[in-house]
XYZ file of C-alpha atoms in Angstrom:
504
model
C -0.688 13.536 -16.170
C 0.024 11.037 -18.374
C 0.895 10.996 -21.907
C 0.636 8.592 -25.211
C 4.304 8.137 -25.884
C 3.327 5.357 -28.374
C 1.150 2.486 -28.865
C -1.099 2.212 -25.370
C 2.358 3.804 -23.797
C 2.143 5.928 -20.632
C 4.971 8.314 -20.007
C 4.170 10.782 -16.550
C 5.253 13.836 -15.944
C 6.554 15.221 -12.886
C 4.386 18.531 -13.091
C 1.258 16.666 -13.866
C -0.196 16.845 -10.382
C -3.739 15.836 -10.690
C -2.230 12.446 -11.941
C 0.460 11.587 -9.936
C -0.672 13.700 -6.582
C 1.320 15.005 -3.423
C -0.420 15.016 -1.007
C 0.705 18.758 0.408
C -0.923 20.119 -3.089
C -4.251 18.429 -2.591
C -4.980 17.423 0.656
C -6.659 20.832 1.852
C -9.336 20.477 -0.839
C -9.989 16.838 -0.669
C -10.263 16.893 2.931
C -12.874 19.604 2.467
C -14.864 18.146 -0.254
C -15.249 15.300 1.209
C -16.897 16.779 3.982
C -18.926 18.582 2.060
C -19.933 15.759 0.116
C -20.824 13.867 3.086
C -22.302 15.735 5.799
C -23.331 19.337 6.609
C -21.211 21.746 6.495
C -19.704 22.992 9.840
C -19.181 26.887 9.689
C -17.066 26.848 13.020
C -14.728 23.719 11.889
C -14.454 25.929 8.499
C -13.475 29.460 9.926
C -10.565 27.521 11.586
C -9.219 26.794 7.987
C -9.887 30.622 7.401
C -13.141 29.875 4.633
C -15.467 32.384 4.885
C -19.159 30.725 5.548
C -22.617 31.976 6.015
C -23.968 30.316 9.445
C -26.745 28.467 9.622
C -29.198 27.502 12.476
C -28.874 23.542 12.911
C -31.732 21.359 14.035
C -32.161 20.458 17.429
C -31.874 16.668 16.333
C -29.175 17.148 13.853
C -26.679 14.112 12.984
C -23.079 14.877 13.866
C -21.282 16.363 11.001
C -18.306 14.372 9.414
C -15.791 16.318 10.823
C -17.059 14.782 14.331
C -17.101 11.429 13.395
C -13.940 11.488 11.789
C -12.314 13.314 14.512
C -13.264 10.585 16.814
C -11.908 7.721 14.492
C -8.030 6.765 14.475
C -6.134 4.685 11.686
C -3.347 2.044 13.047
C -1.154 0.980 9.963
C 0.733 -1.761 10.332
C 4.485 -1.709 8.864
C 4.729 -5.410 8.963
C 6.965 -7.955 10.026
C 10.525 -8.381 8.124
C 9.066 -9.057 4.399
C 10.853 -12.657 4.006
C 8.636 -13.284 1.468
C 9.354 -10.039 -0.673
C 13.388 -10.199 -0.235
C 15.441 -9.423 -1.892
C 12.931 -5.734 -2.246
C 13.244 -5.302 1.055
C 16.964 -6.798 2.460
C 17.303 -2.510 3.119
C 13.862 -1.315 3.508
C 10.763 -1.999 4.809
C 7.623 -3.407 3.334
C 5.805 -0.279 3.039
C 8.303 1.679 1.454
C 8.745 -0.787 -1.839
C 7.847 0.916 -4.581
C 5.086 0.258 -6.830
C 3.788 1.547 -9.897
C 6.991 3.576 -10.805
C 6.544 6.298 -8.657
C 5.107 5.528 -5.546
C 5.753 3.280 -2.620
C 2.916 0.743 -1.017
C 2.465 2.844 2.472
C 0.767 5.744 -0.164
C -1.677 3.039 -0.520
C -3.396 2.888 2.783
C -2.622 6.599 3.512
C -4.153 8.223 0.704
C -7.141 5.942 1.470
C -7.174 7.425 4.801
C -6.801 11.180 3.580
C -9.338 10.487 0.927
C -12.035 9.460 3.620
C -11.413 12.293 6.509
C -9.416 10.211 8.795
C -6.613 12.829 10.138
C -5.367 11.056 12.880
C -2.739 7.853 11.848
C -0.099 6.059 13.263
C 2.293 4.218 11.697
C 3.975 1.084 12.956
C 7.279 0.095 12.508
C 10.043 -1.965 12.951
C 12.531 -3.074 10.396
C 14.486 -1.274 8.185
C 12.333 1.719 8.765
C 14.904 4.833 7.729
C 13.435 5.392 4.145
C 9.712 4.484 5.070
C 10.253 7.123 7.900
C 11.889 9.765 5.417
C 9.240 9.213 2.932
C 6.440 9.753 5.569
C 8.289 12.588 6.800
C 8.702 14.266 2.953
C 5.448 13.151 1.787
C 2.725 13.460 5.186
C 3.333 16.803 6.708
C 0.030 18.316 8.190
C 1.968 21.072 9.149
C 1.967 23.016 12.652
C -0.099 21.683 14.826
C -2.269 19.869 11.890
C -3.875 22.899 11.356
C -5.275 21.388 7.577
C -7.581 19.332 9.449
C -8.935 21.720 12.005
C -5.359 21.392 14.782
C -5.998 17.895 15.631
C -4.761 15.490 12.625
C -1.620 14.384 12.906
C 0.553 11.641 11.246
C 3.132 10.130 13.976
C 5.313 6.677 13.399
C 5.975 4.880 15.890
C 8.977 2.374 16.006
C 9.443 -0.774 17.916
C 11.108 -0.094 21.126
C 12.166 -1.417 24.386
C 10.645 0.327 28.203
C 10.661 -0.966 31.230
C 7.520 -3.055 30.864
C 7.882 -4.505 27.375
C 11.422 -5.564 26.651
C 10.783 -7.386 23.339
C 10.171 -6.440 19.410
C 6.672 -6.665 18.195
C 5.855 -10.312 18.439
C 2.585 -9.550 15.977
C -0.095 -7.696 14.914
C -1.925 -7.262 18.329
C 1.702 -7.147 20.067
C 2.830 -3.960 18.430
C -1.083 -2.149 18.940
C -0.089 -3.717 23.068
C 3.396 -2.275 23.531
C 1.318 1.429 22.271
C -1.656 0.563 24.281
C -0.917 3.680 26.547
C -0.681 6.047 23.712
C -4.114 5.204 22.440
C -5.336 6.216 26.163
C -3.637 9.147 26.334
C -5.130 12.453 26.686
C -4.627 13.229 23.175
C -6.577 10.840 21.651
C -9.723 11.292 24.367
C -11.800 11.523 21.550
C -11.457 8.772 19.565
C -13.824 6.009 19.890
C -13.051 4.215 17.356
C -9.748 2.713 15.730
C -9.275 0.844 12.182
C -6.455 -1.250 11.774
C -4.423 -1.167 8.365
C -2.371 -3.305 6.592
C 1.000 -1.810 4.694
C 1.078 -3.724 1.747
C -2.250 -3.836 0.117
C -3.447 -2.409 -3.137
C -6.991 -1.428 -3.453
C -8.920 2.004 -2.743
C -11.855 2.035 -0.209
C -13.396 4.582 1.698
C -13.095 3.848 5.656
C -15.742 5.817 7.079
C -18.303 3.840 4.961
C -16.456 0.890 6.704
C -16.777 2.804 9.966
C -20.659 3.834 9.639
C -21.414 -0.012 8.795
C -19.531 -0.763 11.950
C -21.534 2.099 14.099
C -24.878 1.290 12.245
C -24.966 -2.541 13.331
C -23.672 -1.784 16.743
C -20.659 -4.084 16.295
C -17.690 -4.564 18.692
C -15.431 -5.455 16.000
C -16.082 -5.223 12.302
C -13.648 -7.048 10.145
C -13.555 -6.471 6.279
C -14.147 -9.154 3.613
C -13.830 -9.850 0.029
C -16.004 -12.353 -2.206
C -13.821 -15.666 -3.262
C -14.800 -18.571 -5.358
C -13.653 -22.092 -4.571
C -10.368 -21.310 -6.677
C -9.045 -18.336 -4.288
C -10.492 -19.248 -1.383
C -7.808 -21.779 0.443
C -5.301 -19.060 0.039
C -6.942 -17.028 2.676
C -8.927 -16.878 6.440
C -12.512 -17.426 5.600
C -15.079 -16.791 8.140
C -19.057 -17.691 8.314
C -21.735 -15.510 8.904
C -25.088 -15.623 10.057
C -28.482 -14.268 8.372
C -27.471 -10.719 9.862
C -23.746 -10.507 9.040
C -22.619 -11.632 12.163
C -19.586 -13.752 11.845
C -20.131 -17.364 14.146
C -16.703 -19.333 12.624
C -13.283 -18.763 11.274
C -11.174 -20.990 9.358
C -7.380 -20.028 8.528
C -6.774 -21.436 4.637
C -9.346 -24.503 4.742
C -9.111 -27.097 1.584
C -11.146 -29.948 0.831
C -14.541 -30.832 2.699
C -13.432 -27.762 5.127
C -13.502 -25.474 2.516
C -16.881 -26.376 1.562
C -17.896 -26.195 5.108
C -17.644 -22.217 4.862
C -19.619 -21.415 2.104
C -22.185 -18.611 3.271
C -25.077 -16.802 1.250
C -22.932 -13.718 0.402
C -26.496 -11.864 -0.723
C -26.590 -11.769 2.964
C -23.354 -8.771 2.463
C -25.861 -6.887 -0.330
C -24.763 -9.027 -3.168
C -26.771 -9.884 -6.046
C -27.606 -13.454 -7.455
C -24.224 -13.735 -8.967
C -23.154 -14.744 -5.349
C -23.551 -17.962 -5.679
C -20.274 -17.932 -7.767
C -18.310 -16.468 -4.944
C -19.588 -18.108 -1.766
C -16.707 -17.736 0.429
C -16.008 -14.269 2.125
C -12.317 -14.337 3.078
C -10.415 -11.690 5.753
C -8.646 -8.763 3.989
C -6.933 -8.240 7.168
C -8.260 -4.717 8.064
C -10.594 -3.949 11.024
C -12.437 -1.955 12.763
C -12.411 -2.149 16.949
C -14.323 0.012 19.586
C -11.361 1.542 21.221
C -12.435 0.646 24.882
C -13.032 -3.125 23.545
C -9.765 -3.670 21.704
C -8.075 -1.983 25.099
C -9.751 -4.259 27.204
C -8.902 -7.806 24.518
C -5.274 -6.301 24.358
C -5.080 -6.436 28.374
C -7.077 -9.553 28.868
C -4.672 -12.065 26.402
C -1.257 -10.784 26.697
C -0.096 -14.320 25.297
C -2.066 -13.816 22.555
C 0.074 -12.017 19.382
C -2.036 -11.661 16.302
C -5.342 -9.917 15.899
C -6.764 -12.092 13.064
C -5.912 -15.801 14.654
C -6.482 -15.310 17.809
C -7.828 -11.915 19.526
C -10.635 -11.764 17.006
C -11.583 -15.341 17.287
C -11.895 -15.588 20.951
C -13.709 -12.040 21.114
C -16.445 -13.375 18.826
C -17.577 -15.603 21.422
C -18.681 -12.975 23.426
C -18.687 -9.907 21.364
C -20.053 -8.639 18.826
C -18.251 -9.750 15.433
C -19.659 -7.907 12.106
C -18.504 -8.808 8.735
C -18.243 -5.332 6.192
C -18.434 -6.727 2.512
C -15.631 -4.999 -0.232
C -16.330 -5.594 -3.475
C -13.552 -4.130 -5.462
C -10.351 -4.784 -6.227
C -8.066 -5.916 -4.020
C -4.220 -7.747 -3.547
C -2.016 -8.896 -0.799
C 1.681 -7.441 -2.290
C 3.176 -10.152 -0.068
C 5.013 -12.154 -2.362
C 7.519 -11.339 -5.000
C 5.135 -13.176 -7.862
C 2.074 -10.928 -6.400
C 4.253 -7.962 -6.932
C 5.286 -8.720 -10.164
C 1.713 -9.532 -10.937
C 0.081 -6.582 -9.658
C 2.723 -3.823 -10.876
C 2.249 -5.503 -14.779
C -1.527 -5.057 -13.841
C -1.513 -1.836 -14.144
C -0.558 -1.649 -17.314
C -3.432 -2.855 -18.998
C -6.033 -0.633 -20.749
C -8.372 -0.305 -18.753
C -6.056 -1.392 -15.818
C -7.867 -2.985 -12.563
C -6.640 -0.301 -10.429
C -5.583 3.548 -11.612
C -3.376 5.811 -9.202
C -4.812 8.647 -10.389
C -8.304 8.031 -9.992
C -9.829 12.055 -9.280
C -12.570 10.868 -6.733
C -9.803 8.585 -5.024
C -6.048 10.159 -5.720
C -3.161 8.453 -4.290
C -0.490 10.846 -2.920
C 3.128 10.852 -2.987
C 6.260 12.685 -2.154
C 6.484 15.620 -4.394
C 9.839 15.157 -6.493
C 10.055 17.754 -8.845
C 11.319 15.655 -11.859
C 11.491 16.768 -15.562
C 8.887 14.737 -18.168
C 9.734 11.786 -19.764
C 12.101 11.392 -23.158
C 11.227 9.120 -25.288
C 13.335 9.149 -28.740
C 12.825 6.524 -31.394
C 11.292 4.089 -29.171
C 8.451 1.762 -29.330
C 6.956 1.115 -26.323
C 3.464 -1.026 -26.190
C 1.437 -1.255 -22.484
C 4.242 0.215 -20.675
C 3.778 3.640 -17.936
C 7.042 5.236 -18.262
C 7.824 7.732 -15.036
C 8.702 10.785 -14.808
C 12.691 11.849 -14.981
C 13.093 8.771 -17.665
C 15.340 8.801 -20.612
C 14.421 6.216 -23.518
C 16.600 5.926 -26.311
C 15.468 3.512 -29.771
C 14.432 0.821 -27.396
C 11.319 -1.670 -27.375
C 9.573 -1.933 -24.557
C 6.320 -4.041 -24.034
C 4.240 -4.413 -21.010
C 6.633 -2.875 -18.734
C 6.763 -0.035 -15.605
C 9.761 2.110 -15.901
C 10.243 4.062 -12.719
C 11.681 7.574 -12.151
C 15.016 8.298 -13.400
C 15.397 5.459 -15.191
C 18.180 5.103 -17.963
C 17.105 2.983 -21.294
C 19.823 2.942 -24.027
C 19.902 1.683 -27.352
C 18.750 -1.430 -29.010
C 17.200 -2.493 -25.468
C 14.688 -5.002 -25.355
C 12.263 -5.060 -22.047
C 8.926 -7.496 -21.909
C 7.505 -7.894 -19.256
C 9.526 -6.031 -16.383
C 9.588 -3.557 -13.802
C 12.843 -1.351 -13.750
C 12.537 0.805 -10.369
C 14.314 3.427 -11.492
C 17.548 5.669 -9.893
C 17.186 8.110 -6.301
C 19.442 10.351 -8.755
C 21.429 11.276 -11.540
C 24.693 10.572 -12.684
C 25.366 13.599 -15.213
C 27.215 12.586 -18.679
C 30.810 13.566 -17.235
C 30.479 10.926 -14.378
C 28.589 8.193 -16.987
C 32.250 9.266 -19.567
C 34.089 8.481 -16.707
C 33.057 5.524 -15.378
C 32.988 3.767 -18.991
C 36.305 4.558 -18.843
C 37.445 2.994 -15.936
C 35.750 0.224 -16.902
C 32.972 0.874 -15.061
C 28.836 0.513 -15.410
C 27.000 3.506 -15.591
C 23.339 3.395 -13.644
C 20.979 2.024 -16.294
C 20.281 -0.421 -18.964
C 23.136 -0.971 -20.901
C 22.900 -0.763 -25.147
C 22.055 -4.230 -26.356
C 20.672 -5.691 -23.584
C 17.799 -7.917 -23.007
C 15.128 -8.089 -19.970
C 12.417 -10.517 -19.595
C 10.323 -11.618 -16.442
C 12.428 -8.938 -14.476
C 12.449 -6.725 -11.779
C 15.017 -4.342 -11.690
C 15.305 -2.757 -7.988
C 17.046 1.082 -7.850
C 20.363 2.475 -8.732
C 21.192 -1.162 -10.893
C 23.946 -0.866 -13.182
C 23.148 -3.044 -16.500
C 26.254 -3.555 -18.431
C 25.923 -3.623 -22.291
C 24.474 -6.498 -24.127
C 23.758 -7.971 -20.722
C 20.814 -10.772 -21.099
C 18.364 -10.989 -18.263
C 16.162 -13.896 -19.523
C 16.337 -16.961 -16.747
C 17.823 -18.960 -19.574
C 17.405 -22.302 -17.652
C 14.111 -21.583 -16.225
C 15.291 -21.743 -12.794
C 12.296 -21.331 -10.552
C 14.287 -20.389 -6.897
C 18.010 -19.673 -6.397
C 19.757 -16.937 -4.020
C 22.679 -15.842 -5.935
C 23.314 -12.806 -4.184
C 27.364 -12.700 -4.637
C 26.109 -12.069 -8.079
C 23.891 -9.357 -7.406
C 20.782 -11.142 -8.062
C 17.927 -13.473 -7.050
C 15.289 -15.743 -8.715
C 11.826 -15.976 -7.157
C 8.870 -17.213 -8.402
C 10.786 -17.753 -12.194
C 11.350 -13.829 -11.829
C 14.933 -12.877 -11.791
C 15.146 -9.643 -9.028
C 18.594 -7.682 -9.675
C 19.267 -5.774 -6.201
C 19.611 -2.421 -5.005
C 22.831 -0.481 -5.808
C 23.939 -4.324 -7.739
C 25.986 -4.334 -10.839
C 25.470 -7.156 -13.753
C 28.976 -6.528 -15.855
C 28.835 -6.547 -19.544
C 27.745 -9.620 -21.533
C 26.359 -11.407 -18.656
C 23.534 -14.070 -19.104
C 21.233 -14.650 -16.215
């Protein structure tokens, strides 16, 4: 739940579930209700879940009920490579696992999405600095004994880059690391699954898949490949691809400018949209898909030099396959910068935001932590969601996300800045005696200033400490000082302390 600390301020509470949802509280009933609400109800699948049911004769030319097409779909999401482009956030974890709207991490993205639309059975690959993405999973994704929430069959598994006898190197790609599992995919356990989306790690947006799947099934497509809606200003910054009067894509184009980026403007009312397509006439590659299983096995097989799914299996397999394009037509970003991050974490902020975590037809999960609410005392905080476990002390804070556990003092100043937040507490004895060894305690120092910040976990922000890029220093590593500058955006790191009186 979340609560009006102040003006437009958003503190959440640990115990407010329906807001901030774990996925072992919820997932029984939204895995059921969605069922419900899509297909007819299957008395036998039910009675294995131990709901009573009255049984009903089905017709003779009945659809399959959503619990069969589900159970023959299977999620792939993709951990992603080593997340140059987001260090210093992940120099000790992986992309996934970065946190995000001060209390969850990106992976809870794509697997609530996955919960929220049936799919039970997901893998997750990985491959560098995997330990807390792996914990997290472990903590947060339990489907218990033998999946027995979803019927015995859904499971969530990760599985880690590794070396055997036949493949010898690290995932080289996208389509490498789907390869190097290709046998697990044939395997008797997943016999049933005809169908396999691939996911990306570190996207924000909610969708349902199976709409995504029954577009693919419906058109009778080989591969279907979801899309977004650009105008001429976005559109360079991503693949675009052309379609033909049926949605079947005939050209791709990796970040096209000039007279090539005119060149793939399509008629996007060809995806369902109204007239107002003729302001967005590019449809660019959100890098998710959708594959028949015995097709992707066969295009993994057949181009072993090949690494990437998106420049160059899916290109050459629309010359003789069928390629279908899946229009999405709400919000959506690529977390794959340190300025996107920024961007998209201050996002949410906004009233209304673009994108709410705790959406009740949509919830995003996340590990269950068991955190007190947060205290706010003589503070002014404007546009800011303040996590659970926080303690704010007569501080201003505008347009801000301050993660769990986080430690605000007196006569801070925050605009425009994500503080992470602590894994734990230091209790007042240890915060006495550090301050008088000389020491910082976790936190933001009294006096201090932060502006165009983000403030990864456990920091230690001495007093009157000024965080402002004074010299409006665009790029700089400064790492033996505990901190880099990206984008303009000064990024303190994990575990880093900024003594007293410094000025960034």
């Amino acid at each position: 739940m979340q609560a009006t600390t102040s003006s437009r301020a958003v503190a959440s509470p640990a115990s407010a579930a329906p807001r901030c949802a774990t996925f072992k509280q919820t997932v029984r009933g939204v895995a059921v209700a969605q069922r419900k609400a899509r297909s007819t109800v299957n008395p036998a699948g039910l009675r294995q879940q131990g709901l009573a049911v009255q049984a009903t004769a089905a017709p003779a030319n009945a659809e399959p009920t959503t619990r069969s097409q589900t159970n023959s779909v299977l999620a792939v999401i993709l951990g992603g490579g080593a997340g140059t482009r987001l260090y210093p956030l992940t120099k000790n974890r992986a992309k996934p696992a970065v946190p995000i709207g001060g209390a969850y991490r990106l992976i809870d993205v794509p697997m609530s999405n996955c919960i929220n639309s049936g799919i039970s059975k997901i893998y997750i690959l990985t491959q560098f600095n995997s330990t807390s993405l792996n914990r997290h999973l472990a903590r947060t994704y339990n489907f218990g004994a033998s999946g027995v929430r979803f019927g015995g069959e859904g499971f969530v598994e990760v599985l880690a880059a590794t070396q055997t006898p036949t493949d010898k190197e690290w995932f080289q790609g996208t389509a490498d690391a789907v390869r190097q599992y290709a046998w697990l995919f044939r395997d008797i356990k997943n016999r049933n699954v005809e169908d396999i989306v691939i996911l990306s790690g570190d996207h924000l947006y909610r969708m349902d898949y199976m709409k995504f799947v029954d577009h693919h099934r419906a058109t009778g497509a080989d591969i279907t490949i979801g899309c977004l809606p650009c105008d001429s200003t976005r559109a360079s910054d991503f693949g675009l691809m052309k379609i033909d009067s049926e949605g079947r894509i005939t050209e791709f184009a990796e970040k096209p400018k000039g007279e090539a980026l005119e060149k793939m403007a399509v008629d996007t009312t060809v995806l369902g949209l109204s007239e107002a397509a003729k302001k967005t006439p590019y449809i660019a590659s959100m890098g998710i898909y959708v594959f028949k299983k015995s097709l992707m096995l066969d295009l993994l097989d057949a181009n072993k030099g090949s690494h990437d799914f998106g420049g160059e299996i899916i290109p050459k397999a629309a010359k003789d396959n069928k390629v279908m394009a899946y229009l999405f037509n709400g919000y959506w970003e690529d977390i794959g910068t340190i300025e996107s991050f920024f961007n998209a974490n201050l996002a949410l902020t906004h009233n209304p935001p673009n994108f709410q975590f705790h959406d009740p037809q949509g919830p995003i999960y996340t590990s269950p932590r068991f955190l007190p609410p947060a205290k706010v005392i003589k503070s002014q905080l404007t546009d800011t969601i303040v996590s659970h476990g926080s303690y704010l002390q007569e501080c201003t804070v505008n347009h801000a996300i301050i993660g769990l556990r986080s430690r605000i003092n007196k006569d801070v100043t925050i605009q425009d800045a994500m503080i992470m937040g602590c894994d734990y507490y230091e209790s007042d004895a240890q915060r006495e005696a550090l301050i008088k060894a000389g020491g910082v305690p976790m936190g933001i120092g009294t006096g201090s200033t932060l502006r165009n910040a983000i403030i990864d976990k456990n920091a230690r922000i001495g007093d009157n400490v000024q965080i402002i890029n004074k010299e409006g220093v665009q790029e700089a590593a400064r790492e033996d000082e505990g901190y880099f500058i990206r984008s303009g955006i000064v990024v303190v790191l994990r575990n880093q302390t900024i003594p007293s009186g410094t000025i960034i």
